[in-house]
Coordinates of C-alpha atoms and ligand atoms in Angstrom, one line a residue:
M1 CA -0.3 0.2 0.1
S2 CA 3.1 2.3 0.4
R3 CA 3.1 2.2 -3.6
M4 CA -0.2 1.3 -4.6
F5 CA -2.1 3.8 -6.3
L6 CA -5.0 4.0 -4.2
R7 CA -6.8 7.1 -2.1
T8 CA -9.4 6.4 0.0
L9 CA -11.8 9.1 0.5
R10 CA -13.9 10.0 3.7
D11 CA -16.8 11.7 2.3
D12 CA -19.3 10.2 0.0
P13 CA -18.9 11.4 -3.6
A14 CA -21.9 14.4 -4.3
D15 CA -23.8 12.4 -6.7
A16 CA -24.3 9.3 -5.2
E17 CA -27.0 7.6 -3.3
V18 CA -27.0 3.6 -3.3
P19 CA -24.0 2.1 -0.7
S20 CA -22.1 0.5 -3.5
H21 CA -21.4 3.5 -5.8
K22 CA -20.8 5.6 -2.4
L23 CA -17.9 2.9 -1.1
L24 CA -16.3 1.7 -4.6
V25 CA -15.8 5.8 -5.3
R26 CA -14.9 6.1 -1.7
A27 CA -12.6 3.0 -1.3
G28 CA -11.0 3.6 -4.6
Y29 CA -12.3 0.9 -7.2
I30 CA -13.4 3.0 -10.0
R31 CA -13.4 6.8 -10.5
R32 CA -16.0 9.3 -12.6
V33 CA -15.0 10.6 -15.7
A34 CA -19.1 11.9 -17.3
P35 CA -21.8 10.8 -16.2
G36 CA -22.3 6.9 -16.5
I37 CA -18.7 7.0 -17.4
Y38 CA -16.4 5.7 -15.3
S39 CA -12.5 4.5 -14.7
W40 CA -11.5 1.3 -13.1
L41 CA -8.4 1.7 -11.1
P42 CA -6.3 -1.5 -9.7
L43 CA -8.5 -2.5 -6.8
G44 CA -11.5 -2.2 -8.8
L45 CA -10.2 -3.6 -12.3
R46 CA -9.1 -6.9 -9.6
V47 CA -12.7 -7.3 -9.0
L48 CA -14.0 -7.0 -12.5
A49 CA -11.1 -9.5 -13.7
K50 CA -12.8 -12.0 -11.2
V51 CA -16.4 -11.6 -12.4
E52 CA -15.2 -12.1 -15.9
A53 CA -13.2 -15.3 -14.8
I54 CA -16.2 -16.9 -13.4
V55 CA -18.2 -16.1 -16.4
R56 CA -15.9 -17.2 -19.0
E57 CA -15.4 -20.4 -17.1
E58 CA -19.0 -21.0 -16.9
M59 CA -19.5 -20.3 -20.9
E60 CA -16.6 -22.3 -21.6
A61 CA -18.1 -25.1 -19.5
M62 CA -21.4 -25.1 -21.5
G63 CA -19.7 -25.2 -24.7
A64 CA -19.5 -21.3 -25.9
Q65 CA -16.8 -20.2 -27.9
E66 CA -14.9 -17.0 -26.9
V67 CA -14.7 -14.3 -29.8
R68 CA -14.4 -10.7 -30.0
F69 CA -15.9 -7.7 -32.1
P70 CA -15.0 -4.1 -32.2
A71 CA -17.2 -1.7 -30.1
L72 CA -16.8 0.5 -33.2
L73 CA -19.1 -0.8 -35.7
P74 CA -20.2 0.3 -39.6
R75 CA -23.7 1.3 -39.7
E76 CA -24.9 -1.0 -43.1
P77 CA -25.7 -4.1 -40.4
Y78 CA -28.0 -2.0 -38.3
D79 CA -29.5 -0.6 -41.2
V80 CA -30.9 -3.9 -42.3
T81 CA -32.5 -4.9 -39.1
N82 CA -33.7 -1.2 -39.1
R83 CA -31.7 -0.7 -35.4
W84 CA -30.1 2.0 -36.1
T85 CA -33.4 4.1 -36.7
E86 CA -35.4 1.9 -33.8
Y87 CA -32.4 2.2 -31.4
G88 CA -33.4 5.8 -30.9
P89 CA -31.0 8.3 -29.2
N90 CA -29.9 5.1 -26.9
L91 CA -27.5 4.8 -29.6
F92 CA -24.4 5.9 -29.8
R93 CA -23.8 7.6 -33.9
L94 CA -20.4 8.9 -34.8
S95 CA -19.1 9.4 -38.1
D96 CA -15.5 8.8 -39.7
R97 CA -12.9 11.3 -41.8
K98 CA -14.7 10.3 -45.0
G99 CA -18.2 10.9 -43.5
N100 CA -19.4 7.3 -42.9
D101 CA -22.1 6.4 -40.2
M102 CA -20.3 4.6 -37.6
L103 CA -21.9 3.4 -33.8
L104 CA -20.7 2.1 -31.1
G105 CA -22.2 -1.2 -30.3
P106 CA -25.1 -1.3 -27.7
T107 CA -25.5 -5.2 -28.2
H108 CA -24.1 -7.2 -31.2
E109 CA -26.5 -9.5 -33.3
E110 CA -26.2 -8.1 -36.3
M111 CA -22.9 -8.6 -36.2
F112 CA -22.4 -12.3 -34.7
S113 CA -25.2 -13.2 -37.2
L114 CA -22.9 -12.1 -40.0
L115 CA -20.0 -13.7 -38.7
V116 CA -22.0 -16.9 -38.7
K117 CA -23.3 -16.2 -42.1
D118 CA -19.7 -15.7 -43.3
L119 CA -18.3 -18.5 -42.7
Y120 CA -20.6 -21.5 -42.3
S121 CA -23.7 -23.2 -44.3
S122 CA -24.8 -26.1 -43.6
Y123 CA -26.5 -28.0 -40.8
K124 CA -23.5 -29.8 -39.7
D125 CA -22.2 -26.9 -38.4
L126 CA -24.7 -26.4 -36.2
P127 CA -25.3 -26.2 -33.0
L128 CA -23.2 -23.5 -32.5
S129 CA -22.7 -21.0 -29.1
L130 CA -20.3 -18.0 -29.2
F131 CA -19.9 -15.6 -26.3
Q132 CA -17.5 -12.4 -26.0
I133 CA -16.3 -10.1 -23.1
Q134 CA -16.6 -6.5 -24.3
T135 CA -17.0 -2.8 -24.0
K136 CA -20.6 -1.5 -24.5
Y137 CA -22.4 2.2 -25.7
R138 CA -26.0 3.2 -24.6
D139 CA -26.7 7.0 -24.4
E140 CA -29.2 6.0 -21.5
A141 CA -31.6 8.3 -20.3
R142 CA -30.8 8.5 -16.5
P143 CA -27.1 6.8 -16.0
R144 CA -27.8 6.0 -12.6
A145 CA -25.8 4.7 -9.2
G146 CA -22.2 5.0 -10.8
I147 CA -21.5 1.4 -12.7
L148 CA -25.2 0.0 -12.1
R149 CA -26.4 1.8 -15.3
G150 CA -23.2 2.9 -17.5
R151 CA -23.6 4.4 -21.0
E152 CA -20.5 2.5 -21.5
F153 CA -20.3 -1.1 -19.4
I154 CA -18.8 -4.2 -20.2
M155 CA -21.1 -7.2 -20.9
K156 CA -21.0 -11.0 -21.8
D157 CA -23.2 -11.1 -24.6
S158 CA -23.4 -14.6 -26.4
Y159 CA -25.9 -16.1 -29.3
S160 CA -26.8 -19.6 -29.8
F161 CA -27.3 -20.6 -33.7
D162 CA -29.8 -23.7 -34.1
I163 CA -31.4 -25.5 -37.1
D164 CA -34.6 -25.8 -35.8
D165 CA -37.2 -24.6 -32.9
A166 CA -35.8 -27.9 -30.8
G167 CA -32.0 -27.2 -30.7
L168 CA -33.0 -23.3 -29.8
E169 CA -34.9 -25.1 -26.2
V170 CA -31.2 -26.9 -25.7
A171 CA -29.1 -23.8 -26.1
Y172 CA -31.5 -22.1 -24.0
Q173 CA -31.7 -24.8 -21.2
A174 CA -27.5 -25.0 -21.4
H175 CA -27.5 -20.7 -20.7
R176 CA -29.8 -20.9 -18.5
D177 CA -28.5 -23.4 -16.3
A178 CA -24.8 -21.7 -16.8
Y179 CA -26.6 -18.9 -15.2
I180 CA -27.6 -20.5 -12.4
R181 CA -24.2 -21.6 -11.6
I182 CA -22.3 -18.1 -12.7
F183 CA -24.8 -16.4 -10.1
D184 CA -24.5 -18.7 -7.3
R185 CA -20.4 -18.2 -8.0
L186 CA -21.3 -14.4 -7.6
G187 CA -22.8 -14.9 -4.1
F188 CA -25.9 -12.8 -4.6
E189 CA -30.1 -13.8 -3.9
Y190 CA -31.5 -13.4 -7.1
V191 CA -34.3 -14.4 -8.9
I192 CA -35.4 -15.8 -12.3
V193 CA -38.4 -14.2 -13.8
A194 CA -40.3 -13.9 -16.7
A195 CA -39.1 -11.0 -18.9
D196 CA -41.0 -9.2 -21.6
S197 CA -39.2 -10.0 -25.1
G198 CA -40.2 -5.8 -25.9
A199 CA -38.2 -4.4 -28.5
M200 CA -36.1 -7.4 -29.5
G201 CA -39.0 -9.6 -30.8
G202 CA -38.7 -13.4 -30.6
S203 CA -40.8 -15.3 -27.7
A204 CA -39.6 -16.6 -24.4
S205 CA -37.5 -14.9 -22.2
E206 CA -36.3 -14.8 -18.6
E207 CA -34.0 -12.1 -16.5
F208 CA -32.1 -13.1 -13.4
L209 CA -32.5 -10.4 -10.9
A210 CA -30.4 -9.6 -8.0
V211 CA -32.8 -8.7 -5.0
S212 CA -32.2 -5.9 -4.2
E213 CA -34.2 -2.3 -2.6
T214 CA -32.6 -0.5 -4.8
G215 CA -32.9 -2.1 -8.1
E216 CA -35.3 -0.2 -10.7
D217 CA -36.8 -3.4 -12.0
T218 CA -40.3 -4.7 -9.7
F219 CA -40.7 -8.2 -9.9
V220 CA -43.8 -9.9 -8.8
R221 CA -44.2 -13.2 -7.4
S222 CA -46.6 -16.0 -6.0
A223 CA -46.6 -18.3 -3.4
G224 CA -47.7 -20.9 -6.3
G225 CA -44.6 -20.6 -7.9
Y226 CA -44.9 -17.6 -10.8
A227 CA -42.6 -14.9 -11.1
A228 CA -42.4 -12.2 -13.2
N229 CA -40.8 -8.9 -14.1
V230 CA -44.1 -6.5 -13.5
E231 CA -43.3 -5.1 -16.9
A232 CA -44.4 -8.9 -18.4
V233 CA -47.4 -9.5 -16.1
T234 CA -50.6 -9.7 -17.9
T235 CA -54.0 -9.0 -16.6
I236 CA -57.0 -11.7 -16.5
P237 CA -59.8 -9.9 -17.9
P238 CA -62.8 -10.1 -16.5
A239 CA -65.8 -11.9 -18.4
P240 CA -67.8 -9.4 -20.7
I241 CA -71.3 -8.2 -19.3
D242 CA -74.7 -7.9 -20.8
H243 CA -75.3 -4.3 -21.2
T244 CA -78.8 -4.9 -22.3
G245 CA -80.7 -3.0 -19.4
L246 CA -78.2 -0.7 -18.3
P247 CA -79.3 3.1 -17.8
A248 CA -78.6 5.1 -20.2
S249 CA -75.6 7.5 -19.7
R250 CA -76.2 10.6 -18.8
P251 CA -73.7 13.6 -18.4
V252 CA -73.3 15.7 -15.3
E253 CA -72.1 18.9 -14.1
T254 CA -69.0 18.7 -11.9
P255 CA -67.4 22.0 -11.5
G256 CA -63.9 22.1 -10.5
T257 CA -63.0 17.6 -10.1
P258 CA -60.3 17.6 -12.6
T259 CA -58.7 14.8 -10.4
I260 CA -60.1 11.3 -9.4
D261 CA -60.4 12.3 -5.6
S262 CA -62.2 15.2 -6.1
L263 CA -64.6 13.6 -8.3
V264 CA -65.1 10.6 -6.3
S265 CA -66.2 12.9 -3.4
H266 CA -68.0 15.3 -5.9
L267 CA -69.9 12.3 -6.6
N268 CA -70.6 11.0 -3.4
D269 CA -72.3 14.6 -2.1
A270 CA -74.2 15.4 -5.7
F271 CA -75.0 12.2 -6.9
A272 CA -74.7 9.4 -4.3
R273 CA -75.8 5.8 -5.2
D274 CA -78.0 3.6 -3.3
D275 CA -76.4 0.4 -2.8
R276 CA -72.7 1.7 -1.9
P277 CA -71.0 5.1 -2.3
W278 CA -68.8 6.1 -5.3
T279 CA -65.1 5.1 -5.5
A280 CA -61.8 5.7 -7.9
A281 CA -63.1 2.3 -9.0
D282 CA -65.7 3.6 -10.5
T283 CA -63.9 6.2 -12.8
L284 CA -62.3 5.9 -16.0
K285 CA -59.4 7.7 -15.6
N286 CA -57.8 8.8 -19.1
V287 CA -53.9 9.5 -19.1
L288 CA -52.2 11.3 -22.0
V289 CA -48.9 10.8 -23.6
M290 CA -47.3 11.8 -26.3
L291 CA -45.0 8.9 -28.0
R292 CA -42.1 9.5 -29.7
H293 CA -41.7 7.5 -32.7
P294 CA -38.3 6.3 -33.7
D295 CA -38.0 8.3 -36.7
G296 CA -38.8 11.2 -34.5
T297 CA -43.0 11.7 -35.2
R298 CA -44.8 12.2 -32.4
E299 CA -47.8 10.7 -31.6
P300 CA -50.8 11.7 -28.8
L301 CA -51.7 8.7 -27.1
V302 CA -54.5 8.6 -24.8
I303 CA -54.9 5.5 -22.4
G304 CA -57.8 4.5 -20.1
V305 CA -57.3 2.7 -16.8
P306 CA -59.5 2.2 -13.2
G307 CA -59.6 5.0 -11.3
D308 CA -57.9 3.7 -8.7
R309 CA -54.7 2.7 -10.8
E310 CA -51.8 4.4 -12.2
V311 CA -50.0 4.3 -15.2
D312 CA -46.9 2.3 -14.5
A313 CA -44.2 4.0 -16.6
K314 CA -41.9 0.9 -17.1
R315 CA -45.2 -1.2 -18.1
L316 CA -46.4 1.7 -20.9
E317 CA -42.7 2.2 -21.8
T318 CA -42.2 -1.7 -22.3
Q319 CA -45.7 -2.2 -24.3
V320 CA -44.8 1.2 -26.9
S321 CA -41.7 0.7 -27.3
P322 CA -39.3 1.0 -29.4
A323 CA -41.3 4.8 -29.3
E324 CA -40.5 6.6 -26.7
V325 CA -42.7 8.3 -23.8
E326 CA -42.6 11.7 -23.2
P327 CA -45.4 14.5 -21.2
F328 CA -48.0 16.1 -22.8
E329 CA -47.6 19.2 -22.5
D330 CA -49.9 22.5 -22.5
K331 CA -48.6 22.9 -26.0
D332 CA -50.3 19.6 -27.3
F333 CA -53.3 20.6 -25.8
A334 CA -53.0 24.0 -27.6
A335 CA -52.8 21.4 -30.5
N336 CA -55.6 18.6 -29.8
P337 CA -58.6 20.9 -28.6
A338 CA -60.9 17.7 -29.0
L339 CA -59.0 17.2 -25.4
V340 CA -59.7 19.0 -22.3
K341 CA -57.4 18.8 -19.8
G342 CA -58.8 17.2 -16.3
Y343 CA -62.0 16.5 -18.4
I344 CA -60.7 14.0 -21.1
G345 CA -63.2 10.5 -21.8
P346 CA -63.9 9.0 -24.7
V347 CA -66.9 10.5 -25.6
L348 CA -67.8 14.1 -26.4
M349 CA -71.4 14.8 -24.7
A350 CA -72.6 17.3 -26.1
P351 CA -75.5 17.6 -28.9
G352 CA -74.5 16.2 -32.2
S353 CA -71.1 15.1 -31.2
G354 CA -69.6 11.5 -30.6
A355 CA -66.8 9.4 -30.3
V356 CA -63.7 11.7 -30.2
L357 CA -61.3 8.8 -28.8
G358 CA -61.4 5.1 -30.2
A359 CA -62.5 3.5 -33.3
E360 CA -65.1 5.6 -34.7
S361 CA -63.1 9.0 -33.2
S362 CA -63.2 12.3 -35.0
S363 CA -59.7 13.1 -33.5
G364 CA -57.8 10.8 -35.1
I365 CA -56.2 10.0 -31.7
R366 CA -55.2 6.5 -30.7
Y367 CA -57.2 5.2 -27.3
L368 CA -55.9 2.3 -25.7
T369 CA -57.4 1.0 -22.5
D370 CA -56.8 -1.3 -19.6
P371 CA -57.9 -4.6 -20.1
R372 CA -60.5 -4.5 -17.0
V373 CA -62.5 -2.5 -19.4
V374 CA -64.7 -5.0 -21.3
D375 CA -67.2 -4.8 -23.1
G376 CA -70.5 -4.0 -20.5
T377 CA -68.7 -2.5 -17.6
S378 CA -69.9 1.0 -17.0
W379 CA -68.0 4.2 -15.5
V380 CA -67.8 7.6 -14.8
T381 CA -65.4 9.2 -17.3
G382 CA -64.7 12.4 -18.5
A383 CA -67.3 14.3 -21.4
N384 CA -64.5 16.4 -22.7
V385 CA -66.5 19.4 -21.5
Q386 CA -64.5 21.7 -18.9
G387 CA -65.9 20.6 -15.2
S388 CA -68.2 18.1 -16.6
H389 CA -68.7 14.2 -16.4
V390 CA -70.6 11.4 -17.6
I391 CA -71.9 8.6 -15.3
G392 CA -73.3 5.3 -17.0
L393 CA -71.1 5.5 -20.5
V394 CA -70.7 1.8 -21.6
A395 CA -67.7 0.5 -22.9
G396 CA -68.9 -2.1 -26.1
R397 CA -72.0 0.6 -26.2
D398 CA -71.1 4.0 -25.9
F399 CA -67.3 3.8 -26.7
T400 CA -65.2 1.3 -28.4
P401 CA -61.3 1.8 -27.8
D402 CA -58.5 0.7 -30.3
G403 CA -57.4 -1.8 -28.4
T404 CA -56.0 -2.7 -24.8
I405 CA -52.6 -2.0 -23.1
E406 CA -50.9 -3.7 -20.2
A407 CA -49.8 -0.5 -19.0
A408 CA -52.0 -0.3 -15.0
E409 CA -49.9 -0.9 -12.2
V410 CA -49.4 -4.0 -10.8
R411 CA -51.0 -4.4 -7.2
A412 CA -49.9 -6.3 -4.3
G413 CA -52.5 -9.1 -4.1
D414 CA -53.5 -8.6 -7.6
P415 CA -54.0 -12.3 -9.1
A416 CA -51.4 -14.2 -10.9
P417 CA -52.0 -14.6 -14.6
D418 CA -51.3 -18.3 -14.6
G419 CA -54.2 -18.9 -11.1
S420 CA -51.2 -19.5 -9.1
G421 CA -52.3 -17.1 -6.0
P422 CA -52.3 -13.5 -5.3
L423 CA -49.0 -11.5 -6.4
S424 CA -46.2 -9.9 -4.1
L425 CA -44.0 -7.6 -4.9
A426 CA -40.2 -6.7 -4.5
R427 CA -37.7 -5.0 -6.3
G428 CA -34.2 -6.4 -7.9
I429 CA -31.6 -5.4 -10.3
E430 CA -31.5 -7.0 -13.7
M431 CA -27.7 -9.0 -13.5
G432 CA -29.0 -11.4 -16.6
H433 CA -31.0 -11.8 -19.5
I434 CA -31.6 -14.8 -21.8
F435 CA -33.6 -14.8 -25.0
Q436 CA -35.6 -17.1 -27.6
L437 CA -34.7 -14.7 -30.2
G438 CA -35.9 -16.9 -33.2
R439 CA -35.7 -16.0 -36.8
K440 CA -35.9 -12.4 -36.4
Y441 CA -31.9 -11.5 -37.3
A442 CA -31.1 -14.5 -39.6
E443 CA -34.4 -13.4 -41.5
A444 CA -33.2 -10.0 -41.8
L445 CA -29.4 -10.5 -42.4
G446 CA -30.0 -14.0 -44.9
L447 CA -28.3 -16.3 -42.2
Q448 CA -29.2 -19.7 -43.8
V449 CA -28.0 -22.8 -44.1
L450 CA -28.6 -25.9 -45.8
D451 CA -30.7 -28.8 -43.7
H452 CA -29.7 -32.2 -45.0
N453 CA -32.2 -32.2 -47.6
G454 CA -29.8 -30.0 -49.0
K455 CA -33.0 -27.1 -48.5
L456 CA -31.9 -23.3 -47.2
V457 CA -33.6 -23.0 -44.0
T458 CA -33.0 -19.7 -41.9
V459 CA -30.8 -20.1 -38.8
T460 CA -32.8 -20.1 -35.1
M461 CA -30.9 -17.7 -33.1
G462 CA -30.9 -16.8 -28.8
S463 CA -29.4 -13.8 -27.0
Y464 CA -27.7 -14.2 -23.4
G465 CA -26.7 -10.9 -21.4
V466 CA -24.9 -10.7 -18.4
G467 CA -23.9 -7.5 -17.0
I468 CA -20.6 -7.8 -16.1
S469 CA -19.5 -4.2 -14.6
R470 CA -23.2 -4.1 -13.1
A471 CA -22.2 -7.4 -11.0
V472 CA -19.7 -5.8 -9.1
A473 CA -21.7 -3.2 -8.0
A474 CA -24.4 -5.3 -7.4
V475 CA -22.5 -7.4 -5.6
A476 CA -21.2 -4.4 -3.6
E477 CA -24.9 -4.1 -2.9
Y478 CA -25.2 -7.0 -0.5
A479 CA -21.6 -7.0 0.8
H480 CA -21.1 -4.0 3.0
D481 CA -21.5 -2.6 6.5
D482 CA -21.4 0.8 7.8
L483 CA -17.3 0.5 7.6
G484 CA -17.0 -0.6 4.2
L485 CA -16.9 -3.1 1.3
A486 CA -16.7 -6.9 2.6
W487 CA -16.4 -8.7 -0.4
P488 CA -17.0 -12.0 -0.8
A489 CA -14.1 -14.6 -1.1
A490 CA -14.7 -15.3 -5.0
L491 CA -14.7 -11.2 -5.8
A492 CA -12.6 -9.7 -3.2
P493 CA -9.5 -7.3 -5.0
F494 CA -6.9 -9.6 -2.6
D495 CA -7.3 -12.7 -0.6
V496 CA -5.6 -11.4 2.5
H497 CA -4.8 -7.8 3.7
V498 CA -2.2 -7.8 6.5
V499 CA -1.7 -4.3 8.6
V500 CA 1.7 -3.7 9.6
A501 CA 0.4 -1.7 13.3
G502 CA 3.6 -0.3 14.5
K503 CA 6.9 1.2 13.8
D504 CA 9.3 -1.1 15.9
Q505 CA 11.5 -2.9 13.6
T506 CA 10.6 -6.3 14.3
I507 CA 7.0 -5.6 13.5
L508 CA 8.0 -4.3 10.4
D509 CA 10.3 -7.0 9.3
A510 CA 7.6 -9.8 10.5
G511 CA 5.1 -8.0 8.4
S512 CA 7.3 -8.2 5.4
Q513 CA 8.3 -11.8 6.1
L514 CA 4.5 -12.7 6.5
Y515 CA 3.4 -11.5 3.1
D516 CA 6.6 -13.4 1.5
D517 CA 5.1 -16.3 3.4
L518 CA 1.5 -16.1 2.4
R519 CA 2.2 -15.2 -1.1
G520 CA 4.6 -17.9 -1.0
A521 CA 1.7 -20.4 -0.4
G522 CA -0.1 -18.8 -3.5
L523 CA -2.1 -16.3 -1.9
D524 CA -3.0 -12.6 -3.5
V525 CA -1.6 -10.6 -0.5
L526 CA -2.1 -6.7 0.4
I527 CA 0.0 -5.4 2.6
D528 CA -0.7 -2.0 4.6
D529 CA 3.4 -0.9 4.7
R530 CA 2.9 2.3 4.8
P531 CA 5.6 3.7 7.2
G532 CA 4.5 4.9 10.7
K533 CA 3.1 8.4 10.4
V534 CA -0.1 6.6 9.3
S535 CA -1.4 5.5 12.3
P536 CA -2.6 1.8 13.0
G537 CA -6.4 3.7 13.3
V538 CA -5.9 4.9 9.7
K539 CA -4.7 1.3 8.5
F540 CA -7.7 -0.4 10.3
K541 CA -10.3 2.0 8.8
D542 CA -8.8 1.6 5.6
A543 CA -8.8 -2.1 5.8
E544 CA -12.3 -2.0 6.8
L545 CA -13.4 0.7 3.5
I546 CA -11.6 -1.9 1.2
G547 CA -13.0 -5.1 2.2
V548 CA -10.6 -7.8 2.0
P549 CA -12.2 -11.0 3.7
I550 CA -9.4 -11.2 5.8
T551 CA -7.3 -9.4 7.5
V552 CA -3.9 -10.2 10.0
V553 CA -2.6 -7.6 12.0
V554 CA 0.7 -8.0 13.0
G555 CA 1.3 -5.5 16.3
R556 CA 3.2 -5.5 19.6
G557 CA 1.9 -8.8 20.1
I558 CA 4.7 -10.3 17.8
V559 CA 7.3 -10.0 20.6
D560 CA 4.9 -13.1 22.2
G561 CA 4.7 -14.3 18.8
S562 CA 0.9 -13.9 18.0
V563 CA -0.6 -12.1 15.0
E564 CA -4.2 -11.3 15.0
L565 CA -6.5 -12.9 12.3
K566 CA -9.7 -11.1 11.5
L567 CA -12.7 -11.5 9.4
R568 CA -14.1 -8.7 7.2
A569 CA -17.5 -10.0 7.4
S570 CA -18.5 -11.6 10.7
G571 CA -16.0 -9.2 12.9
E572 CA -14.8 -12.4 14.3
R573 CA -11.3 -12.1 15.6
E574 CA -8.4 -14.3 17.2
D575 CA -4.7 -14.1 18.3
V576 CA -2.9 -17.1 16.2
D577 CA 0.7 -18.1 16.8
V578 CA 2.6 -16.4 14.2
A579 CA 4.0 -19.9 13.7
D580 CA 0.6 -20.8 12.5
I581 CA -1.1 -17.7 10.4
V582 CA 0.0 -19.5 7.1
Q583 CA -1.7 -22.5 7.4
S584 CA -4.5 -20.6 9.4
V585 CA -5.3 -18.4 6.1
V586 CA -5.1 -21.0 3.9
D587 CA -8.0 -22.9 5.1
T588 CA -10.3 -20.1 6.2
V589 CA -9.6 -19.0 2.4
R590 CA -10.2 -22.4 1.2
G591 CA -12.8 -22.8 3.2
S592 CA -14.8 -19.8 1.9
G593 CA -14.6 -21.6 -1.5
A594 CA -12.6 -19.6 -2.9
S595 CA -10.1 -21.1 -5.6
Ligands
LIG601 P1 -32.2 -2.6 -18.2 O1 -33.4 -3.0 -18.2 O2 -31.1 -2.5 -16.8 O3 -31.8 -1.4 -19.3 P2 -31.4 -4.2 -20.5 O4 -32.7 -4.8 -20.6 O5 -31.4 -2.9 -21.8 O6 -31.0 -3.8 -19.1 P3 -29.6 -6.2 -22.0 O7 -30.3 -5.4 -23.3 O8 -30.7 -7.9 -21.7 O9 -30.4 -5.0 -20.6 O10 -28.6 -6.3 -21.7 C1 -27.7 -7.1 -20.7 C2 -27.6 -6.9 -19.8 O11 -26.4 -6.2 -19.9 C3 -28.2 -6.6 -18.4 O12 -29.2 -8.1 -17.9 C4 -27.5 -5.9 -17.4 O13 -27.0 -7.1 -16.8 C5 -26.3 -5.3 -18.6 N1 -26.9 -4.1 -18.9 C6 -27.8 -3.2 -19.5 N2 -27.7 -1.9 -19.5 C7 -26.3 -1.8 -18.8 C8 -26.2 -0.8 -18.3 N3 -27.0 0.9 -18.7 N4 -25.0 -0.7 -17.5 C9 -24.4 -1.3 -17.0 N5 -25.1 -2.8 -17.2 C10 -25.9 -2.8 -18.1
LIG602 MG1 -31.3 -1.1 -20.9

């Protein structure tokens, strides 16, 4: 440590909110360059290398072969699949000196497909799985939490190539098993959840989420074994209701009721029901958003949800991807006079007028409703007139949406879509994603091989990612306490940290002897040999902050032939005879499962 390139910091970085970010910066593992862009310092690089090694080992064990593509890529392949456009503002685009468009790869389906197309031509060449561990670039809208969501980050991505669906299923399962081994070894609590296949197209898809309060993903679980990212949860729609005999809808004056709460209390004051009070669930809330399509065009969209539910931003984003969601602003209201802020509804309740939203609308604005808004359900909703609502507007009779959208929030207690019981919610960090891509990319790029009848068939693909740099942060989210980081043995930058606590020559000599002996035993050793003006107290604090699993303190006890062995995570400590210390450390390291 007297020569190591390291400065630990006393204070948290000003922009840091989550523990991993604070501690990785304070303990000298990473250093910020720009938002979402970080440098790796010697300590951090060692942890990163360990994550990489675990992932590489397990990928090779399942038979995948490593390659490495450039990060700097030409535009053409991404034009063929339309991702040059579809990736929208998340793609880093640039041009070379001749004016050719280039990009920094956000993910590499195109390049892998073309490489296999280039070299392979027969079913006999398949199955094949290739992987790389490489830097990816995405101009994320909200880079966050240090390396947890970066704009430059390291990913392991792999791709499987098969002649048929059965082959893809086998490759998918093999990846799934490998991921289980990887995440078991990385040592955090994780769940495997059904994922939305989203913009990538394709079918079966699962995510590996590290269970963590600081995660950006919300997932649901049922006691009966259902688990999914909220983005993938589907609603069981109620059965349609026969609406013959339902009273006609009637417009009512509801001045000053632009919110659901104000509307419900006004309904109960002025239009009390006989059977029960009005509740928010009786109202149909129409939420306006502006979609920005990848080609830059903007489109207003109205989403109708039961008034007791909010629109979930992430579920909505998933549904409309690759379009992005922007707020609907006052200037947008001005441009769409049919929409009256606070009183929006599918029908204009005025003489001689009709549908404002939905299939038969005059405004041309798309109207999508929650799946619970089935034919025959009756709602209180906006009348498109300032200060007015309509009571008893019946879906399928008085209005017809353009379709349904799974954008309403999922709540604890909602039924699991597979009937396995009520859902509970928790948060997680997406660590890995496995995905049956199918033939979408192979088709677009013409990746075909001859089958055993000599006929050309399109290859089917899987795509599989692990966030390597994100894993360093995700482990740190678990492996820390108030004093600092506390790495599991498998990822720690060093096996053991020797603290030389004292200025006496005997102590210094014993310290460096111990350093040599531990290294001789094949261990990675960090020694705090900083000179006497760095007090033992400062050294202990730094050792706690850096978080190597085992510390050996060489101090005054050395005159009696004893040193102290401390375990960072549990805080356990014991005095050990200096003659036995190397063996003790070796046993502790072995016992912890690190190699
Ligand atoms: P997210 O929903 O978190 O943005 P994603 O669905 O975009 O992730 P994939 O495209 O499936 O992610 O990428 C594979 C893996 O790469 C993810 O599971 C995650 O671990 C990692 N990853 C994705 N984006 C980032 C990022 N901005 N910073 C760090 N790691 C990332
Ligand atoms: Mg993403």
